[in-house]
Amino acid sequence: MTSYAWILLVAYLAILFLIAWPMSLWLAAVADGRLPRWLRPITRLEAGVYRLARVDPAAGMSWKTYALALLAFNTLGVVVVYALQRWQVWMPLNPQSMAAVSPDSAFNTAVSFVTNTNWQGYAGEASMSYLTQMLALAVQNFLSAATGIAVAFALIRGFAARSAAVIGNFWVDVTRITSYVLLPLSLVFAVFLVSQGAIQNFSAYQDVATVEPVTYQQPKLGTDGQPVKDAQGDVVMEDVTRNAQTIAMGPVASQEAIKMLGTNGGGYFNANSAFPYENPTPLSNFVQMLSIFLIPAGLVFAFGRMVGDQRQGVAVLAAMTVLFVAAVLVVTLEEQAGNPVFAPLGVDQTASEVQPGGNMEGKEARFGIAATTLFAAITTAASCGAVNGMHDSFTALGGAVPLVLIQLGEVVFGGVGAGLYGMLIFAILAVFIAGLMIGRTPEYLGKKIESFEMKMTSIAILVSPILVLAGTAIAVLTDAGRAGVANPGAHGFSEILYALSSAANNNGSAFAGLSANTPFYNTLLAVAMWFGRFGVIVPVLAIAGSLAAKKRLTPGAGTLPTHGPLFVLLLIGTVVLVGLLNYVPALALGPVVEHLMSWSGR
Amino acid sequence: MNAIIRPMFVCFVALSVLTGIAYPLAVTGIARVTFPWQAGGSLIRQGDTVVGSALIGQNFSEPRYFWGRPSATGPFPYNAAASGGSNQGPLNPALAAAVKARIESLEAADPANTQPVPVDLVTASGSGVDPDISLAGARYQASRVARLRGLKPEQVNALIDGLAEGRTFGFLGEPRVNVLKLNLALDGMTG
């Protein structure tokens, strides 16, 4: 690793923890409904919404009602996002006359944005109208993020409560999180992004006169508009010369801000945060990386505060940070080492004061290696899925790092809300394993962990590996699945494994060579995304409800302390062990084989 | 059931209007007042014509211009309305073949140049419209551009240094130079 890569990592973590602390104070205040007096004009508006909705904001919900409300709200989201894509051709703000999105793609995208996955089978600037981007996709960036945070709030309340029947009010949670956390942060962040060069307008795509014309080949079209074929049945190509470049426009910055803050990751443009209008400068890139982890890290501190013991939050954060730093080191070392295939061709891959060196395929010159690999680790540790370089072109082990981070279940910081509740599920499993070893009923934060909690924990932990492995098996066994593969050999298998891992764990990044905009993948991945999201959320809410009803015990001499280094190690061990046991055979067929091949000169 | 259906619709509509209409319009309004040039795409004008964007690269293949990063967009390179990378895996034979071909065209345009080729000049960018190349990538091409334009190599190197951007705050990003700005400046020099 270059010294710049070290400085970048240290500066990143230092600033992150510095800003996550005030974030946690505000998150805890919003969770408890302790809103300051100067927000009075806005809280009046909020109260008006509840009156119209006939919701009593002071009334809590049982976990079942909470789950039902959450599922209903998200289902409505799928219907609306689907409809807006299908009808965009008749709607306003469509200067490029984008056609209706196909039914399978629209369905996939609707599920994808509602589940906070933001997997993208489509290319944004070539398929979505401005209205679809802002009113369908960006709205779900807010609402899916708010849903995740709401679930984390509910679970924390479950731990903090004493013999309570309710875990909060979903409508109040989702409204307050959106209005008081996500919206103000996004507004400031969006304006900052514009200052760096992100665009924000409603103009039609701009044609600019290029300095040099470009000549390329395209299929010759007959008078009927169909490609002309020669006697052999091959398509006839013709030379075309263009003197202009068409540059995509749109309301990008507003969507970009919440895309990062909400760990959504669905890019306005196909190239996502690699595209200069989304992520124009090294500074915008640094702030984007901070914005991905801001709320997940803030929530961990807020958790400690809300359960009345800051050390509990710090322990969880320590486990996350250790796993994260290990991942950053591996991916940065591997990418900086470069591609062994290029060396004999006379390519200079050495880092210096005048070039980044390393494996630059799929990376941007302004970011180089370190700012791309750090971004890749962050975006896959959190379930963000935004990319500023193409993971598909990473080296074998470099590309394995994002894949493994996703497969660990998105608990290393993780998605907003989802990372914390996912990690707390692992914490429950860790105290359970420790309890088995010493022969005591396990407890966490003073709550006895009993058979109902363990059943729900098992479901929450096993649902995504089952979806990933079964889905990958289906895809490699069918012609429709294999047809999407872009790269030959082991790498092609990795593309499929990555797609299913990304979908079932709600990440959304891709080994993007895979042609996934087909009815087969659109359906398979939508199923994986839906159950990967709500197949975890419902058991987590069940645990929240069950824990809330219990008494809080005071720790005794036999209680395993859950704030020391021993517990941090136990938690890391549990996460890694469960992840590895599930995925080692599959990883051996993909990145491991590829790595062995790349250094054997074959 | 009504206890769920009614708040579901009311909350959804209220939050959609807030985040899907009011918010993007507010950002647009603020951006138009505070950073109008950036919000419009950082477009570079010469007289009345827009000749490009400071943030979006263009395709250059004539030897008298600096060449940018290879671009994998279709159906033509530097398509700024269909972005993306090659997504070729590290062992894909097509990637090695493409890199080899790019090295050959760089060497064919400047046979006297025996320096090793900087990696960013022969690998496709992530966006397909990368506006920059590394300083090494620019200096590698300086002798060729100077020869074909009848300039001294020092003049071209001075131009590169003048337009070069360093690391922000000394540690963020990579030293680089904007290819379009470089070529527009070259055309300005030789008139």
PDB file of C-alpha atoms in Angstrom, chain A residues 16 63 180-181 204 208 242 254-255 258-259 261 321 329 335 359 383 385 392 426 435 494 509 512 543 549 566 576 592:
ATOM      1  CA  LEU A  16     -16.096   9.189  10.378  1.00  0.00           C
ATOM      2  CA  TRP A  63     -44.518  -6.233  16.663  1.00  0.00           C
ATOM      3  CA  TYR A 180     -35.786  15.059  10.357  1.00  0.00           C
ATOM      4  CA  VAL A 181     -32.791  12.877   9.472  1.00  0.00           C
ATOM      5  CA  ALA A 204     -32.780  18.006 -22.415  1.00  0.00           C
ATOM      6  CA  VAL A 208     -21.730  19.542 -27.835  1.00  0.00           C
ATOM      7  CA  ARG A 242     -20.310  12.022 -35.569  1.00  0.00           C
ATOM      8  CA  SER A 254     -30.581  15.527  -5.366  1.00  0.00           C
ATOM      9  CA  GLN A 255     -30.759  11.804  -6.113  1.00  0.00           C
ATOM     10  CA  ILE A 258     -29.799  10.290  -0.723  1.00  0.00           C
ATOM     11  CA  LYS A 259     -28.349   7.424  -2.772  1.00  0.00           C
ATOM     12  CA  LEU A 261     -26.799   8.654   2.791  1.00  0.00           C
ATOM     13  CA  THR A 321     -14.057  -1.699  12.314  1.00  0.00           C
ATOM     14  CA  LEU A 329      -6.039  -3.794   3.301  1.00  0.00           C
ATOM     15  CA  GLU A 335      -5.409  -3.876  -6.810  1.00  0.00           C
ATOM     16  CA  ASN A 359      -4.902  -2.425 -11.973  1.00  0.00           C
ATOM     17  CA  SER A 383     -25.254  -2.451   1.814  1.00  0.00           C
ATOM     18  CA  GLY A 385     -23.794  -0.857  -3.715  1.00  0.00           C
ATOM     19  CA  ASP A 392     -15.970  -6.944 -12.452  1.00  0.00           C
ATOM     20  CA  PHE A 426     -25.080 -11.986  15.247  1.00  0.00           C
ATOM     21  CA  GLY A 435     -23.924 -19.723  26.745  1.00  0.00           C
ATOM     22  CA  SER A 494     -18.138 -15.292  -9.950  1.00  0.00           C
ATOM     23  CA  SER A 509     -23.422  -3.625  -6.682  1.00  0.00           C
ATOM     24  CA  ALA A 512     -21.653  -5.785 -14.113  1.00  0.00           C
ATOM     25  CA  ILE A 543     -37.361 -10.672  18.331  1.00  0.00           C
ATOM     26  CA  ALA A 549     -42.001  -8.056  26.828  1.00  0.00           C
ATOM     27  CA  LEU A 566     -13.362 -10.931  24.569  1.00  0.00           C
ATOM     28  CA  VAL A 576     -16.651 -14.809   9.982  1.00  0.00           C
ATOM     29  CA  VAL A 592      -9.906 -18.728  -5.637  1.00  0.00           C
TER      30      VAL A 592
END
